[in-house]
XYZ file of C-alpha atoms in Angstrom:
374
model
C -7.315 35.256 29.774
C -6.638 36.890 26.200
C -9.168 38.117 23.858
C -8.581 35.804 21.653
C -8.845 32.666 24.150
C -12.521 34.377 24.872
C -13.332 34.320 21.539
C -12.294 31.012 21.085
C -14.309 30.208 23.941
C -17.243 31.170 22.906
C -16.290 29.959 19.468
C -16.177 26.342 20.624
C -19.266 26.561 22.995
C -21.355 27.854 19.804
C -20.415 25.469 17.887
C -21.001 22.405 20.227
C -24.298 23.892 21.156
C -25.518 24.306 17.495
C -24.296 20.819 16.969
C -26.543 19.460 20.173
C -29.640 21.403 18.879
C -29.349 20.100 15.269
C -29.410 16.616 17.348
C -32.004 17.317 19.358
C -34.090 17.925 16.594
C -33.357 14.508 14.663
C -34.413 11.515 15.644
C -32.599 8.338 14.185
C -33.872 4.740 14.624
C -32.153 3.505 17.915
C -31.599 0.179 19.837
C -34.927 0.130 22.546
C -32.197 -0.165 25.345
C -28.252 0.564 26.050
C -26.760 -1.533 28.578
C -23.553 -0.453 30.017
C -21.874 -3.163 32.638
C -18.994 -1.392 34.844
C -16.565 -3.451 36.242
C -17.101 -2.387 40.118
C -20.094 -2.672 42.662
C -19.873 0.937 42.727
C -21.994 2.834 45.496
C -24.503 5.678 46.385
C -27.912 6.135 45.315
C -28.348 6.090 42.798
C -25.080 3.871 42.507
C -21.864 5.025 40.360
C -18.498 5.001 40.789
C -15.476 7.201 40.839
C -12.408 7.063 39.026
C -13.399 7.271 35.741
C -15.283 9.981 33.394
C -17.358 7.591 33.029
C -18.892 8.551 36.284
C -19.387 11.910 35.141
C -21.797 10.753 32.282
C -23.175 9.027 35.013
C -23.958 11.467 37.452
C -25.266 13.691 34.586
C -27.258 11.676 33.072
C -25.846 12.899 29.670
C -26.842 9.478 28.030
C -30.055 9.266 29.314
C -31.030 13.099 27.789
C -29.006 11.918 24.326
C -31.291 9.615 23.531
C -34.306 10.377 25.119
C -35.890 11.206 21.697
C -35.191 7.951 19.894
C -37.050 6.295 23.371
C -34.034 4.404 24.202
C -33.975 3.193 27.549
C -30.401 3.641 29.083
C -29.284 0.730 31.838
C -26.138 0.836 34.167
C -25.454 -2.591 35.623
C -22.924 -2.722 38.411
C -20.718 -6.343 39.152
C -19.501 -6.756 42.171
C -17.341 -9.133 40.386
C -15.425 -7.015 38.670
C -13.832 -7.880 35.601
C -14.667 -11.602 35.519
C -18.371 -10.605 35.755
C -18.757 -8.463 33.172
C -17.063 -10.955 31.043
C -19.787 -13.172 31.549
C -22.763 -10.658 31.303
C -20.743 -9.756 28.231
C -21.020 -13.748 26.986
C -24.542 -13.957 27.304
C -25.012 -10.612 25.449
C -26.512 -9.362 28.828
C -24.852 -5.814 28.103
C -23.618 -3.982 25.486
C -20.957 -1.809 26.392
C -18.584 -2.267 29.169
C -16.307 -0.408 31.612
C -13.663 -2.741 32.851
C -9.999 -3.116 33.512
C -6.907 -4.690 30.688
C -6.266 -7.536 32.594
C -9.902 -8.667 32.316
C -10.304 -7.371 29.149
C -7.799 -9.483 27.794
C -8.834 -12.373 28.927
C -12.166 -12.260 27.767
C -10.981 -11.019 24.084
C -8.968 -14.910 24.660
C -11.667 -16.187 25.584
C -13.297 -15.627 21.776
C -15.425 -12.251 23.333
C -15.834 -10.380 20.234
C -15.542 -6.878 21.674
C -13.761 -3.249 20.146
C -11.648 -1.248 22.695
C -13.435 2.374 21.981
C -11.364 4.434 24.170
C -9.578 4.878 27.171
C -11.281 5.711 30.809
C -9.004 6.129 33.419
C -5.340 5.500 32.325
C -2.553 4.901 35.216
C -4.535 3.803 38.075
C -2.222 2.910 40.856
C -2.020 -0.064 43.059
C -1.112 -0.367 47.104
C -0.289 -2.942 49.355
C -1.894 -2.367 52.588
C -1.050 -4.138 55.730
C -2.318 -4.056 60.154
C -0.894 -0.841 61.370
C 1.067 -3.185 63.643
C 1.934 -5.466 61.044
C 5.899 -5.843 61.431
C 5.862 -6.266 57.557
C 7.400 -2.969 55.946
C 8.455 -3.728 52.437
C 7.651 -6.063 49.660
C 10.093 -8.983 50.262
C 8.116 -8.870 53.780
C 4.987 -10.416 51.609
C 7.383 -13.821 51.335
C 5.514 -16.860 52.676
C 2.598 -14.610 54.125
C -1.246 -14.157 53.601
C -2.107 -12.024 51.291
C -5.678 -10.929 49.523
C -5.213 -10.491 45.946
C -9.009 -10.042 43.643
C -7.337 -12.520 41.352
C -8.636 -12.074 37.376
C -8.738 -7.907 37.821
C -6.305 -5.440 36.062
C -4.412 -5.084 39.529
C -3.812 -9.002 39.422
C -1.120 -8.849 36.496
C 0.322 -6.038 37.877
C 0.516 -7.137 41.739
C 2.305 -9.776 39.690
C 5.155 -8.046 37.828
C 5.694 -5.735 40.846
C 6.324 -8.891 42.911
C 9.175 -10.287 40.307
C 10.727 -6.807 40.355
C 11.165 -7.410 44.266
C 12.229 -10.728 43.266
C 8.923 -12.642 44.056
C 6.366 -14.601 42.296
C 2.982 -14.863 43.439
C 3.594 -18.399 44.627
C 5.894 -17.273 47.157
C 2.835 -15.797 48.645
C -0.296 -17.488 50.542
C -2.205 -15.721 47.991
C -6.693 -15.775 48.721
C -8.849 -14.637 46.404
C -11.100 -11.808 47.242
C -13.123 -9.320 45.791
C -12.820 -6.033 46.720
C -15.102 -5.510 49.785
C -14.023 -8.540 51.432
C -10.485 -8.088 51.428
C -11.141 -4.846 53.100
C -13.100 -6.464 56.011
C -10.207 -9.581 56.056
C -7.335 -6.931 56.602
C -9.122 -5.155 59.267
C -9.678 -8.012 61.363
C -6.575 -9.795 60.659
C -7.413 -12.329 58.274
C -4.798 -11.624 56.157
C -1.052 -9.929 56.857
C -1.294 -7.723 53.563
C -3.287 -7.048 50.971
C -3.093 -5.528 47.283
C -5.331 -3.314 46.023
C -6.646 0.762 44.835
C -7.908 3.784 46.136
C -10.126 2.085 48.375
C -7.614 1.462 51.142
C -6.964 4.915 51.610
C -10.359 5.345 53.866
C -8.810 2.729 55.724
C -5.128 4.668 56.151
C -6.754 7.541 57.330
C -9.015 5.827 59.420
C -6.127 4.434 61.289
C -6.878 0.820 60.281
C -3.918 -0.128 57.783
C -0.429 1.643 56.691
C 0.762 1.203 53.480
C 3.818 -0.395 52.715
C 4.185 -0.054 48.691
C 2.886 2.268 45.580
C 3.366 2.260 42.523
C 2.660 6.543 42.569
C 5.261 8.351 40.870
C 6.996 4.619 39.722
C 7.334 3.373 36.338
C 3.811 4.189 34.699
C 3.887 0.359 33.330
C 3.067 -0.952 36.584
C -0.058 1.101 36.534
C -3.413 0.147 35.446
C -5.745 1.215 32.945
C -9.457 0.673 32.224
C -11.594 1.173 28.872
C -14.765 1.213 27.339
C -15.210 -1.594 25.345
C -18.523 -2.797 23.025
C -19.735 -5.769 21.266
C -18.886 -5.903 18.188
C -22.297 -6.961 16.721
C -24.005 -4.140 18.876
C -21.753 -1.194 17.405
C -22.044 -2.801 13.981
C -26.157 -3.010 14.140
C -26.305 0.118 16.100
C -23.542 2.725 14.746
C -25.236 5.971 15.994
C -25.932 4.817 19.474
C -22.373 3.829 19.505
C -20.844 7.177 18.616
C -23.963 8.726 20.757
C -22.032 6.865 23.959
C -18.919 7.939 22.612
C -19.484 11.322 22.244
C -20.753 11.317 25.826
C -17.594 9.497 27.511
C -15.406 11.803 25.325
C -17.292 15.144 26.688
C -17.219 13.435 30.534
C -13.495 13.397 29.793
C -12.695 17.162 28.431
C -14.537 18.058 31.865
C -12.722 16.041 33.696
C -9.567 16.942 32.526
C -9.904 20.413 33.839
C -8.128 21.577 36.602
C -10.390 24.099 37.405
C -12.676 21.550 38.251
C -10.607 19.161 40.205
C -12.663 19.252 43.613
C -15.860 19.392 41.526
C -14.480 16.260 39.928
C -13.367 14.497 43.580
C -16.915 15.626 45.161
C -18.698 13.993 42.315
C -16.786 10.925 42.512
C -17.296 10.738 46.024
C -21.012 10.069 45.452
C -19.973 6.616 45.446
C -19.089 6.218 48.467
C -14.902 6.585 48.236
C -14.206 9.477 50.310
C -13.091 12.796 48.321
C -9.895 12.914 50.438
C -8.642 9.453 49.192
C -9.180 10.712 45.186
C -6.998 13.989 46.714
C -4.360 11.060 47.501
C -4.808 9.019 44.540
C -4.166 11.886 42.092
C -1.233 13.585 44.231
C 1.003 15.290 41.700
C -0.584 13.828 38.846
C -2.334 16.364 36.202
C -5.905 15.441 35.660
C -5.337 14.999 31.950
C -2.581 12.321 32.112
C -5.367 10.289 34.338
C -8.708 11.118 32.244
C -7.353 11.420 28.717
C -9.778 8.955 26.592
C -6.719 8.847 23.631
C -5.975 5.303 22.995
C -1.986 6.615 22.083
C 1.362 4.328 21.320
C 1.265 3.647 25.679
C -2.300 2.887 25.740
C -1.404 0.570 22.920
C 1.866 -0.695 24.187
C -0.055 -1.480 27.626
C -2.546 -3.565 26.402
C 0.397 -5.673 24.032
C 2.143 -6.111 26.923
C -0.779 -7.688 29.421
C -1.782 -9.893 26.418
C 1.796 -11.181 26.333
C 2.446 -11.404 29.872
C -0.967 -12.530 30.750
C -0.032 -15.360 28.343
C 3.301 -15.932 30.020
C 1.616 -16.510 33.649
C -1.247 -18.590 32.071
C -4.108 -16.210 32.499
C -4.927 -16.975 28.681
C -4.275 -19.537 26.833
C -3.260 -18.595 23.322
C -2.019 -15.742 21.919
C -4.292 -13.018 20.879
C -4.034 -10.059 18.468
C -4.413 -6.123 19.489
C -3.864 -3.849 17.131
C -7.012 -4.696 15.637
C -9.143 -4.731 18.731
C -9.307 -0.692 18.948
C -11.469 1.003 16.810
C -10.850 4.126 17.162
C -13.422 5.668 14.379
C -16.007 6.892 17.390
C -13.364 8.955 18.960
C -11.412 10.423 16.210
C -15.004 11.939 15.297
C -15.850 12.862 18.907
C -12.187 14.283 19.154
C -12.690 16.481 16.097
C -16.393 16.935 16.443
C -15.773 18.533 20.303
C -12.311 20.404 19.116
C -10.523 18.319 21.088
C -7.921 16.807 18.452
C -5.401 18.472 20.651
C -5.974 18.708 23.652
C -4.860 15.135 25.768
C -0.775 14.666 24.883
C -0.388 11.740 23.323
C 2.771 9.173 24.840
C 5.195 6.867 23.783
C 5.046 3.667 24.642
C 6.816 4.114 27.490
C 4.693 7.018 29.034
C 6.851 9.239 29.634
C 7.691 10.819 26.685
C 4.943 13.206 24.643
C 4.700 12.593 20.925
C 2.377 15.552 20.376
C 4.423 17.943 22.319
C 3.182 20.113 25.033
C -1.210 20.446 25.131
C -3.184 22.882 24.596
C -3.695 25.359 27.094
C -7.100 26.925 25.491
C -9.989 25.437 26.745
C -11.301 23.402 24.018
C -14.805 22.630 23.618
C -17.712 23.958 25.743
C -16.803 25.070 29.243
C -18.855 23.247 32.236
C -18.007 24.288 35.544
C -20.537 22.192 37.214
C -21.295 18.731 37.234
């Protein structure tokens, strides 16, 4: 490492750590609670969930210290429902921020949900199709005419979808049942379906010898991947808009430290917490950099992703009218996290396809304070 890196180094950590004491020593009038609903039963004690930064505020309780002096309580509510779930819990104003999927999203922004897309957490997530380990089925067009578990509603529902009509399928070719997560596990282990789609979860499974996988979408065309956000109400973040950029500021640190490579197998141990094996995030993020996954930029593919599940959601009858997204992200909260962290450079930001950076190559200084634990 250079001099000057060092003394940028230090540079940044000063800065942010100046900026956390001046905080620490002001108290603003806050909400008496912060619920945060995440779209997944999660696991551990106490529970979390891996995939997403958003874990990492979790397991650090970085929220919970943030606004300790203003006495606001902080709540994490896990659905086993996913998606669906949170959409109701968001409905009845049961939560006020909320980690979920775009499929999901979507629909509940159709549904007349008044929520703002604050930023990005956990871009690209891939999807599997698992199967018996004697299953004679080997390839997608196997799928034709035979059970499969799909967690209709999620963000891998619209993509199980389009990967099917690229094999020249539709999902009514298939004896599709619904199940969440958990249960479509248990069903594919003792034969209750042929196949199954679904995430990282299955790869416990592969390497406990109980399924083989016959499709990814690793390495494939990054618009059959998924991606997951942190959304808000919109009446919360306009009533409350310190705690919002307090949770903000948070998810956007969680995501700098998480977009380390240094700490990669800090990263997988903490994520493990909840129960998904560290070896099956090793799989998951095979030859992917950590900052293409954990980036919380909500660029032209971020953008492009969520236009085209609205439109394609709408196209399969998921939703039933149209509904507008440019103005759904409000991106104020991160822009000043970005800037306020020195982090306005350091995620690439895509074209809409995903492939190609519009930013050109990142940052290799470590911006911001340097963590190496969780």
């Amino acid at each position: 490492m250079t001099g000057t890196s060092r003394l940028r180094r230090r540079l940044f950590a000063g800065l942010a750590g100046a900026f956390m004491v001046a905080m620490a020593g002001t108290a603003w009038p806050g909400p008496d609670v912060v619920r945060i609903g995440v779209a997944t039963a999660g696991g551990g004690d106490p529970i979390t969930w891996g995939g997403s930064p958003g874990a990492v505020v979790r397991a650090n309780r970085w929220l919970e210290d943030a606004f300790a002096r203003q006495g606001t309580k902080v709540e994490w509510l896990f659905f086993k429902g996913a998606g669906p779930a949170v959409n109701e819990a968001l409905s009845n104003r049961q939560i006020d921020f909320a980690y979920q999927g775009d499929l999901p999203s979507v629909v509940g922004r159709a549904n007349g949900l008044d929520t703002r897309l604050l930023l990005v957490s956990g871009a690209r997530n891939n999807l599997y199709v698992a199967v018996p380990p004697a299953s004679p089925l080997r390839t997608l067009e196997d799928l034709k005419g035979r059970t499969v578990a799909l967690f209709r509603g999620t963000n891998g529902h619209l993509v199980a979808i389009n990967v099917l009509a690229a094999h020249g399928l539709a999902e009514r070719d298939l004896k599709v049942v619904n199940l969440d997560t958990g249960s479509a596990q248990a069903a594919i282990v003792s034969n209750g379906v042929q196949a199954a789609f679904g995430g990282i979860e299955y790869f416990k499974l592969r390497d406990q010898g109980l399924v083989r996988m016959v499709f990814s979408t690793q390495r494939g065309n990054p618009a059959y991947t998924r991606q997951a956000a942190l959304l808000v109400r919109a009446a919360f973040a306009q009533d409350n808009p310190q705690a919002t950029q307090t949770v903000v500021d948070a998810f956007v640190r969680a995501a700098c430290w998480a977009s380390d490579e240094e700490n990669r197998d800090a990263l997988f141990q903490l994520w493990a917490r909840s129960g998904i094996p560290y070896a099956s995030f090793k799989a998951e993020f095979q030859d992917q950099t950590l900052k293409s996954r954990n980036s919380p930029v909500v660029d032209a593919f971020i953008v492009g992703r969520y236009k085209a599940v609205a439109a394609d959601a709408l196209r399969q009858r998921l939703i039933r009218r149209e509904i507008s997204v440019d103005d759904w992200f409000d991106t104020r909260y991160l822009e000043r996290a970005l800037k306020d962290q020195g982090l306005e450079d350091y995620w690439p930001r895509y074209a809409t396809d995903g492939i190609t950076r519009v930013n050109g190559p990142a940052s290799t200084a470590q911006a911001g304070p340097r963590e190496n634990r969780p």
